[in-house]
């Protein structure tokens, strides 16, 4: 009987073991697949953001270029118009006509007005003919479609005798210019097979009462727009494949769109104006009804225009779909391999016995003294909220500041559960953190939000373990009690985020400016940034020092903005005088950066970047330990990035050759050089890789590198 039992139990146990292993493998496969899905989703999100950012930058670049062209055209037009509106001969004439009676003004339009018995009428009639000839010649010279000067009552003061009646929209435009004392623009409109835009400018009296000149008339000009609009909306063949340019305006009948088709500008009415998309890539219906688009635009309020670049959504989303298929395909293959690896690791781990660890409690006297000091310091602050809560989540006590945060009294808070005082998600977060604080016997902190909408406030909550004597348990320690300090950090967080955004914008602008001055520096700052981030742990630097180096590497080349461009692009060697000018780049950079609020010694690090350990550097000739430590690191990184970058007259060195030359040069800190040499080859190659979307520019000058620059 025993033999039969053994023969049946052993196979059963083996089958159970195989089933357990199979279930464990299936579980690991599911876990691995879930992790792979999450990683693929994160990667897809990053790729999507990169594609959309690239599309936005392309469209925004064209919009910015068109804005510059429009502003230049507008400035030229204003100069032409003000040449006429500021002319005293027209202004004096308008003042003289304004002094006439209505009957005399009407008599000016008579064919024989120049022979009138009224000397004033006769004189002004002769002036009118001369002024019209002058205005007509000026309009022809500036290629205006039409021009006239109208009075405050809408009458033609200086105009062609056959000129059509002033339209309601034109009169409203002229009246607005006189009332607002400013140039006013009308919408682009068709006229005689072309497009024109009405522009009205006020004419002021020459000598006004009390030193104030009133508007006595308005110059009304119809400017041809076919040529300027075609220039504004023109795109290159590559850009035409990516997006379509438009100009939106509010016409007399409603919203209108102007677009170039077959080299001609066409004006089309719209059912409704598209939603604005300033400085962002917005997905919306196309203005001309061609399906959804991704739009970027900028507005010109004085002209009433919106310059828009619309990219078909189908093309952009097709590229996103292609990236999605590639990422998830790789994720599936990776998850299968990872599942096998996790199964192996799991088998290794489950075969080991887990050792139990014991925690030793600190002495009760030390704990009481620490908690007493904590409570004394908290009670000294009337601005921070104080709450003592037990292990069941019940408030044992609070100070008035905490009660005010909840809009309650201290009595209402005491003996109430946190779930009754706070929103459930906030209460649960506090309870979980309190349990962790008690378990680890160490302080912890978290951030919570109380209130909704504009009244919401952000609080930093610091929790400390709190032990008290439990008399019923013979003097034992009551578990899970903790003290919470609630500090309102709403305004501090808003200011910090705003300051970080301003600082990032300033640094990006400086980098773009440097790269525009010296093409050889395109991507140089980004390479230095990646390299110092790789060196920071190797050198055992603190987080503050690492952030200082990262920011300093990004703005390390700012001083080159003040170096003459001909020296940066010189193809031959620099003479001593020219080299001295290039060597002042760190000094120039320090003068610019010291006025920016970094809260880190960034300017000092950049200033010391040109120094050398043997005292041969610049601008101060420091040596050894007298040189700022961050400056010594930047010097090595800057030289390494320059030596490994290709130039027009040489190919970039290999990382190994660059390290060999740095070792041979005692002007560099050899501790930093050795840390650089210890970096893996893959890390160096990744750091020196060109910035995404930007190719490194060929070097055009030998001088800056010879002086230790990039």
PDB file of N, CA, C and O in Angstrom, residues 76-133:
ATOM      1  N   UNK A  76       6.902 101.264 -43.891  1.00  0.00           N
ATOM      2  CA  UNK A  76       7.130 102.022 -45.112  1.00  0.00           C
ATOM      3  C   UNK A  76       5.868 102.756 -45.553  1.00  0.00           C
ATOM      4  O   UNK A  76       5.903 103.916 -45.980  1.00  0.00           O
ATOM      5  N   UNK A  77       4.703 102.063 -45.430  1.00  0.00           N
ATOM      6  CA  UNK A  77       3.436 102.691 -45.809  1.00  0.00           C
ATOM      7  C   UNK A  77       3.132 103.887 -44.910  1.00  0.00           C
ATOM      8  O   UNK A  77       2.691 104.939 -45.384  1.00  0.00           O
ATOM      9  N   UNK A  78       3.360 103.731 -43.612  1.00  0.00           N
ATOM     10  CA  UNK A  78       3.110 104.840 -42.693  1.00  0.00           C
ATOM     11  C   UNK A  78       4.000 106.038 -43.012  1.00  0.00           C
ATOM     12  O   UNK A  78       3.560 107.193 -42.937  1.00  0.00           O
ATOM     13  N   UNK A  79       5.239 105.762 -43.387  1.00  0.00           N
ATOM     14  CA  UNK A  79       6.146 106.859 -43.735  1.00  0.00           C
ATOM     15  C   UNK A  79       5.627 107.612 -44.963  1.00  0.00           C
ATOM     16  O   UNK A  79       5.657 108.841 -45.012  1.00  0.00           O
ATOM     17  N   UNK A  80       5.126 106.860 -45.963  1.00  0.00           N
ATOM     18  CA  UNK A  80       4.585 107.501 -47.162  1.00  0.00           C
ATOM     19  C   UNK A  80       3.341 108.328 -46.833  1.00  0.00           C
ATOM     20  O   UNK A  80       3.184 109.457 -47.310  1.00  0.00           O
ATOM     21  N   UNK A  81       2.445 107.766 -46.027  1.00  0.00           N
ATOM     22  CA  UNK A  81       1.201 108.459 -45.706  1.00  0.00           C
ATOM     23  C   UNK A  81       1.480 109.701 -44.869  1.00  0.00           C
ATOM     24  O   UNK A  81       0.899 110.778 -45.093  1.00  0.00           O
ATOM     25  N   UNK A  82       2.376 109.569 -43.900  1.00  0.00           N
ATOM     26  CA  UNK A  82       2.667 110.728 -43.048  1.00  0.00           C
ATOM     27  C   UNK A  82       3.400 111.841 -43.800  1.00  0.00           C
ATOM     28  O   UNK A  82       3.380 112.998 -43.388  1.00  0.00           O
ATOM     29  N   UNK A  83       4.036 111.473 -44.930  1.00  0.00           N
ATOM     30  CA  UNK A  83       4.644 112.500 -45.769  1.00  0.00           C
ATOM     31  C   UNK A  83       3.577 113.468 -46.268  1.00  0.00           C
ATOM     32  O   UNK A  83       3.805 114.676 -46.385  1.00  0.00           O
ATOM     33  N   UNK A  84       2.376 112.920 -46.548  1.00  0.00           N
ATOM     34  CA  UNK A  84       1.275 113.766 -47.024  1.00  0.00           C
ATOM     35  C   UNK A  84       0.516 114.378 -45.853  1.00  0.00           C
ATOM     36  O   UNK A  84       0.261 115.587 -45.817  1.00  0.00           O
ATOM     37  N   UNK A  85       0.161 113.541 -44.850  1.00  0.00           N
ATOM     38  CA  UNK A  85      -0.679 114.038 -43.761  1.00  0.00           C
ATOM     39  C   UNK A  85       0.030 115.080 -42.910  1.00  0.00           C
ATOM     40  O   UNK A  85      -0.620 115.902 -42.255  1.00  0.00           O
ATOM     41  N   UNK A  86       1.356 115.080 -42.913  1.00  0.00           N
ATOM     42  CA  UNK A  86       2.105 116.052 -42.109  1.00  0.00           C
ATOM     43  C   UNK A  86       2.455 117.313 -42.896  1.00  0.00           C
ATOM     44  O   UNK A  86       3.015 118.253 -42.328  1.00  0.00           O
ATOM     45  N   UNK A  87       2.145 117.328 -44.202  1.00  0.00           N
ATOM     46  CA  UNK A  87       2.481 118.485 -45.024  1.00  0.00           C
ATOM     47  C   UNK A  87       1.645 119.688 -44.605  1.00  0.00           C
ATOM     48  O   UNK A  87       0.408 119.603 -44.531  1.00  0.00           O
ATOM     49  N   UNK A  88       2.271 120.800 -44.303  1.00  0.00           N
ATOM     50  CA  UNK A  88       1.554 121.985 -43.816  1.00  0.00           C
ATOM     51  C   UNK A  88       0.612 122.545 -44.864  1.00  0.00           C
ATOM     52  O   UNK A  88      -0.430 123.119 -44.539  1.00  0.00           O
ATOM     53  N   UNK A  89       0.931 122.391 -46.154  1.00  0.00           N
ATOM     54  CA  UNK A  89       0.076 122.980 -47.188  1.00  0.00           C
ATOM     55  C   UNK A  89      -1.309 122.359 -47.168  1.00  0.00           C
ATOM     56  O   UNK A  89      -2.327 123.037 -47.319  1.00  0.00           O
ATOM     57  N   UNK A  90      -1.393 121.035 -46.955  1.00  0.00           N
ATOM     58  CA  UNK A  90      -2.691 120.379 -46.868  1.00  0.00           C
ATOM     59  C   UNK A  90      -3.383 120.732 -45.563  1.00  0.00           C
ATOM     60  O   UNK A  90      -4.598 120.925 -45.515  1.00  0.00           O
ATOM     61  N   UNK A  91      -2.628 120.797 -44.471  1.00  0.00           N
ATOM     62  CA  UNK A  91      -3.221 121.078 -43.167  1.00  0.00           C
ATOM     63  C   UNK A  91      -3.767 122.502 -43.108  1.00  0.00           C
ATOM     64  O   UNK A  91      -4.869 122.742 -42.594  1.00  0.00           O
ATOM     65  N   UNK A  92      -3.001 123.472 -43.640  1.00  0.00           N
ATOM     66  CA  UNK A  92      -3.480 124.864 -43.652  1.00  0.00           C
ATOM     67  C   UNK A  92      -4.731 125.006 -44.508  1.00  0.00           C
ATOM     68  O   UNK A  92      -5.668 125.735 -44.164  1.00  0.00           O
ATOM     69  N   UNK A  93      -4.742 124.284 -45.624  1.00  0.00           N
ATOM     70  CA  UNK A  93      -5.918 124.342 -46.493  1.00  0.00           C
ATOM     71  C   UNK A  93      -7.144 123.806 -45.749  1.00  0.00           C
ATOM     72  O   UNK A  93      -8.230 124.382 -45.806  1.00  0.00           O
ATOM     73  N   UNK A  94      -6.982 122.695 -45.029  1.00  0.00           N
ATOM     74  CA  UNK A  94      -8.098 122.113 -44.296  1.00  0.00           C
ATOM     75  C   UNK A  94      -8.588 123.064 -43.206  1.00  0.00           C
ATOM     76  O   UNK A  94      -9.794 123.180 -42.955  1.00  0.00           O
ATOM     77  N   UNK A  95      -7.658 123.758 -42.543  1.00  0.00           N
ATOM     78  CA  UNK A  95      -8.057 124.725 -41.514  1.00  0.00           C
ATOM     79  C   UNK A  95      -8.834 125.868 -42.142  1.00  0.00           C
ATOM     80  O   UNK A  95      -9.879 126.313 -41.620  1.00  0.00           O
ATOM     81  N   UNK A  96      -8.368 126.379 -43.303  1.00  0.00           N
ATOM     82  CA  UNK A  96      -9.056 127.503 -43.965  1.00  0.00           C
ATOM     83  C   UNK A  96     -10.448 127.094 -44.421  1.00  0.00           C
ATOM     84  O   UNK A  96     -11.416 127.854 -44.279  1.00  0.00           O
ATOM     85  N   UNK A  97     -10.583 125.889 -44.963  1.00  0.00           N
ATOM     86  CA  UNK A  97     -11.912 125.422 -45.392  1.00  0.00           C
ATOM     87  C   UNK A  97     -12.825 125.254 -44.192  1.00  0.00           C
ATOM     88  O   UNK A  97     -14.012 125.573 -44.232  1.00  0.00           O
ATOM     89  N   UNK A  98     -12.271 124.772 -43.086  1.00  0.00           N
ATOM     90  CA  UNK A  98     -13.086 124.589 -41.892  1.00  0.00           C
ATOM     91  C   UNK A  98     -13.601 125.905 -41.353  1.00  0.00           C
ATOM     92  O   UNK A  98     -14.603 125.934 -40.624  1.00  0.00           O
ATOM     93  N   UNK A  99     -12.929 127.021 -41.663  1.00  0.00           N
ATOM     94  CA  UNK A  99     -13.379 128.326 -41.172  1.00  0.00           C
ATOM     95  C   UNK A  99     -14.502 128.919 -42.023  1.00  0.00           C
ATOM     96  O   UNK A  99     -15.118 129.926 -41.639  1.00  0.00           O
ATOM     97  N   UNK A 100     -14.785 128.330 -43.181  1.00  0.00           N
ATOM     98  CA  UNK A 100     -15.843 128.847 -44.057  1.00  0.00           C
ATOM     99  C   UNK A 100     -17.212 128.414 -43.565  1.00  0.00           C
ATOM    100  O   UNK A 100     -17.358 127.421 -42.840  1.00  0.00           O
ATOM    101  N   UNK A 101     -18.187 129.111 -44.039  1.00  0.00           N
ATOM    102  CA  UNK A 101     -19.564 128.721 -43.753  1.00  0.00           C
ATOM    103  C   UNK A 101     -19.924 127.523 -44.625  1.00  0.00           C
ATOM    104  O   UNK A 101     -19.275 127.275 -45.652  1.00  0.00           O
ATOM    105  N   UNK A 102     -20.981 126.782 -44.262  1.00  0.00           N
ATOM    106  CA  UNK A 102     -21.381 125.628 -45.093  1.00  0.00           C
ATOM    107  C   UNK A 102     -21.648 126.019 -46.523  1.00  0.00           C
ATOM    108  O   UNK A 102     -21.336 125.267 -47.464  1.00  0.00           O
ATOM    109  N   UNK A 103     -22.257 127.202 -46.743  1.00  0.00           N
ATOM    110  CA  UNK A 103     -22.564 127.623 -48.115  1.00  0.00           C
ATOM    111  C   UNK A 103     -21.271 127.878 -48.890  1.00  0.00           C
ATOM    112  O   UNK A 103     -21.159 127.519 -50.075  1.00  0.00           O
ATOM    113  N   UNK A 104     -20.289 128.482 -48.245  1.00  0.00           N
ATOM    114  CA  UNK A 104     -19.017 128.745 -48.925  1.00  0.00           C
ATOM    115  C   UNK A 104     -18.270 127.452 -49.239  1.00  0.00           C
ATOM    116  O   UNK A 104     -17.650 127.320 -50.295  1.00  0.00           O
ATOM    117  N   UNK A 105     -18.383 126.487 -48.322  1.00  0.00           N
ATOM    118  CA  UNK A 105     -17.745 125.192 -48.580  1.00  0.00           C
ATOM    119  C   UNK A 105     -18.370 124.521 -49.789  1.00  0.00           C
ATOM    120  O   UNK A 105     -17.695 123.962 -50.658  1.00  0.00           O
ATOM    121  N   UNK A 106     -19.701 124.593 -49.875  1.00  0.00           N
ATOM    122  CA  UNK A 106     -20.381 123.998 -51.019  1.00  0.00           C
ATOM    123  C   UNK A 106     -20.010 124.722 -52.305  1.00  0.00           C
ATOM    124  O   UNK A 106     -19.919 124.117 -53.380  1.00  0.00           O
ATOM    125  N   UNK A 107     -19.756 126.058 -52.219  1.00  0.00           N
ATOM    126  CA  UNK A 107     -19.411 126.830 -53.414  1.00  0.00           C
ATOM    127  C   UNK A 107     -18.050 126.437 -53.965  1.00  0.00           C
ATOM    128  O   UNK A 107     -17.764 126.689 -55.141  1.00  0.00           O
ATOM    129  N   UNK A 108     -17.186 125.843 -53.156  1.00  0.00           N
ATOM    130  CA  UNK A 108     -15.869 125.440 -53.637  1.00  0.00           C
ATOM    131  C   UNK A 108     -15.944 124.397 -54.732  1.00  0.00           C
ATOM    132  O   UNK A 108     -15.025 124.260 -55.539  1.00  0.00           O
ATOM    133  N   UNK A 109     -17.049 123.594 -54.746  1.00  0.00           N
ATOM    134  CA  UNK A 109     -17.175 122.528 -55.733  1.00  0.00           C
ATOM    135  C   UNK A 109     -17.754 123.028 -57.049  1.00  0.00           C
ATOM    136  O   UNK A 109     -17.888 122.254 -58.009  1.00  0.00           O
ATOM    137  N   UNK A 110     -18.157 124.296 -57.109  1.00  0.00           N
ATOM    138  CA  UNK A 110     -18.725 124.839 -58.353  1.00  0.00           C
ATOM    139  C   UNK A 110     -17.634 124.975 -59.408  1.00  0.00           C
ATOM    140  O   UNK A 110     -16.470 125.260 -59.083  1.00  0.00           O
ATOM    141  N   UNK A 111     -17.987 124.779 -60.715  1.00  0.00           N
ATOM    142  CA  UNK A 111     -16.961 124.864 -61.771  1.00  0.00           C
ATOM    143  C   UNK A 111     -16.292 126.236 -61.841  1.00  0.00           C
ATOM    144  O   UNK A 111     -15.113 126.340 -62.175  1.00  0.00           O
ATOM    145  N   UNK A 112     -17.047 127.295 -61.533  1.00  0.00           N
ATOM    146  CA  UNK A 112     -16.485 128.631 -61.618  1.00  0.00           C
ATOM    147  C   UNK A 112     -16.104 129.178 -60.251  1.00  0.00           C
ATOM    148  O   UNK A 112     -16.120 130.398 -60.037  1.00  0.00           O
ATOM    149  N   UNK A 113     -15.768 128.306 -59.308  1.00  0.00           N
ATOM    150  CA  UNK A 113     -15.459 128.749 -57.946  1.00  0.00           C
ATOM    151  C   UNK A 113     -14.252 129.665 -57.931  1.00  0.00           C
ATOM    152  O   UNK A 113     -14.150 130.578 -57.108  1.00  0.00           O
ATOM    153  N   UNK A 114     -13.315 129.485 -58.865  1.00  0.00           N
ATOM    154  CA  UNK A 114     -12.112 130.318 -58.876  1.00  0.00           C
ATOM    155  C   UNK A 114     -12.420 131.763 -59.262  1.00  0.00           C
ATOM    156  O   UNK A 114     -11.615 132.666 -59.021  1.00  0.00           O
ATOM    157  N   UNK A 115     -13.601 131.984 -59.880  1.00  0.00           N
ATOM    158  CA  UNK A 115     -13.984 133.346 -60.283  1.00  0.00           C
ATOM    159  C   UNK A 115     -15.068 133.915 -59.369  1.00  0.00           C
ATOM    160  O   UNK A 115     -15.802 134.827 -59.732  1.00  0.00           O
ATOM    161  N   UNK A 116     -15.215 133.314 -58.177  1.00  0.00           N
ATOM    162  CA  UNK A 116     -16.252 133.754 -57.244  1.00  0.00           C
ATOM    163  C   UNK A 116     -15.959 135.156 -56.748  1.00  0.00           C
ATOM    164  O   UNK A 116     -14.797 135.596 -56.650  1.00  0.00           O
ATOM    165  N   UNK A 117     -17.058 135.885 -56.431  1.00  0.00           N
ATOM    166  CA  UNK A 117     -16.909 137.222 -55.877  1.00  0.00           C
ATOM    167  C   UNK A 117     -16.313 137.181 -54.476  1.00  0.00           C
ATOM    168  O   UNK A 117     -15.736 138.171 -54.012  1.00  0.00           O
ATOM    169  N   UNK A 118     -16.499 136.051 -53.817  1.00  0.00           N
ATOM    170  CA  UNK A 118     -15.944 135.890 -52.463  1.00  0.00           C
ATOM    171  C   UNK A 118     -14.449 135.590 -52.597  1.00  0.00           C
ATOM    172  O   UNK A 118     -14.057 134.533 -53.141  1.00  0.00           O
ATOM    173  N   UNK A 119     -13.631 136.513 -52.147  1.00  0.00           N
ATOM    174  CA  UNK A 119     -12.186 136.350 -52.316  1.00  0.00           C
ATOM    175  C   UNK A 119     -11.663 135.093 -51.638  1.00  0.00           C
ATOM    176  O   UNK A 119     -10.777 134.409 -52.155  1.00  0.00           O
ATOM    177  N   UNK A 120     -12.220 134.771 -50.446  1.00  0.00           N
ATOM    178  CA  UNK A 120     -11.767 133.568 -49.727  1.00  0.00           C
ATOM    179  C   UNK A 120     -12.083 132.313 -50.522  1.00  0.00           C
ATOM    180  O   UNK A 120     -11.261 131.400 -50.650  1.00  0.00           O
ATOM    181  N   UNK A 121     -13.323 132.268 -51.092  1.00  0.00           N
ATOM    182  CA  UNK A 121     -13.719 131.098 -51.875  1.00  0.00           C
ATOM    183  C   UNK A 121     -12.866 130.992 -53.123  1.00  0.00           C
ATOM    184  O   UNK A 121     -12.392 129.903 -53.503  1.00  0.00           O
ATOM    185  N   UNK A 122     -12.650 132.113 -53.790  1.00  0.00           N
ATOM    186  CA  UNK A 122     -11.858 132.085 -55.023  1.00  0.00           C
ATOM    187  C   UNK A 122     -10.430 131.620 -54.739  1.00  0.00           C
ATOM    188  O   UNK A 122      -9.863 130.797 -55.485  1.00  0.00           O
ATOM    189  N   UNK A 123      -9.840 132.152 -53.646  1.00  0.00           N
ATOM    190  CA  UNK A 123      -8.469 131.757 -53.321  1.00  0.00           C
ATOM    191  C   UNK A 123      -8.355 130.277 -52.978  1.00  0.00           C
ATOM    192  O   UNK A 123      -7.443 129.584 -53.425  1.00  0.00           O
ATOM    193  N   UNK A 124      -9.306 129.790 -52.192  1.00  0.00           N
ATOM    194  CA  UNK A 124      -9.272 128.382 -51.808  1.00  0.00           C
ATOM    195  C   UNK A 124      -9.559 127.475 -52.996  1.00  0.00           C
ATOM    196  O   UNK A 124      -9.043 126.348 -53.074  1.00  0.00           O
ATOM    197  N   UNK A 125     -10.402 127.923 -53.930  1.00  0.00           N
ATOM    198  CA  UNK A 125     -10.690 127.115 -55.116  1.00  0.00           C
ATOM    199  C   UNK A 125      -9.424 126.922 -55.941  1.00  0.00           C
ATOM    200  O   UNK A 125      -9.160 125.842 -56.490  1.00  0.00           O
ATOM    201  N   UNK A 126      -8.651 128.023 -56.110  1.00  0.00           N
ATOM    202  CA  UNK A 126      -7.391 127.891 -56.842  1.00  0.00           C
ATOM    203  C   UNK A 126      -6.428 126.945 -56.115  1.00  0.00           C
ATOM    204  O   UNK A 126      -5.747 126.125 -56.733  1.00  0.00           O
ATOM    205  N   UNK A 127      -6.387 127.074 -54.765  1.00  0.00           N
ATOM    206  CA  UNK A 127      -5.532 126.162 -53.995  1.00  0.00           C
ATOM    207  C   UNK A 127      -5.993 124.711 -54.162  1.00  0.00           C
ATOM    208  O   UNK A 127      -5.171 123.789 -54.230  1.00  0.00           O
ATOM    209  N   UNK A 128      -7.300 124.510 -54.214  1.00  0.00           N
ATOM    210  CA  UNK A 128      -7.832 123.155 -54.302  1.00  0.00           C
ATOM    211  C   UNK A 128      -7.346 122.456 -55.567  1.00  0.00           C
ATOM    212  O   UNK A 128      -6.958 121.273 -55.547  1.00  0.00           O
ATOM    213  N   UNK A 129      -7.378 123.182 -56.707  1.00  0.00           N
ATOM    214  CA  UNK A 129      -6.908 122.576 -57.948  1.00  0.00           C
ATOM    215  C   UNK A 129      -5.419 122.230 -57.842  1.00  0.00           C
ATOM    216  O   UNK A 129      -4.978 121.142 -58.263  1.00  0.00           O
ATOM    217  N   UNK A 130      -4.653 123.143 -57.296  1.00  0.00           N
ATOM    218  CA  UNK A 130      -3.214 122.879 -57.168  1.00  0.00           C
ATOM    219  C   UNK A 130      -2.946 121.696 -56.225  1.00  0.00           C
ATOM    220  O   UNK A 130      -2.120 120.823 -56.505  1.00  0.00           O
ATOM    221  N   UNK A 131      -3.698 121.684 -55.089  1.00  0.00           N
ATOM    222  CA  UNK A 131      -3.498 120.607 -54.116  1.00  0.00           C
ATOM    223  C   UNK A 131      -3.909 119.259 -54.692  1.00  0.00           C
ATOM    224  O   UNK A 131      -3.302 118.219 -54.388  1.00  0.00           O
ATOM    225  N   UNK A 132      -4.967 119.252 -55.518  1.00  0.00           N
ATOM    226  CA  UNK A 132      -5.366 117.969 -56.117  1.00  0.00           C
ATOM    227  C   UNK A 132      -4.283 117.460 -57.067  1.00  0.00           C
ATOM    228  O   UNK A 132      -3.969 116.272 -57.099  1.00  0.00           O
ATOM    229  N   UNK A 133      -3.696 118.388 -57.875  1.00  0.00           N
ATOM    230  CA  UNK A 133      -2.609 117.964 -58.755  1.00  0.00           C
ATOM    231  C   UNK A 133      -1.444 117.399 -57.935  1.00  0.00           C
ATOM    232  O   UNK A 133      -0.837 116.378 -58.295  1.00  0.00           O
TER     233      UNK A 133
END
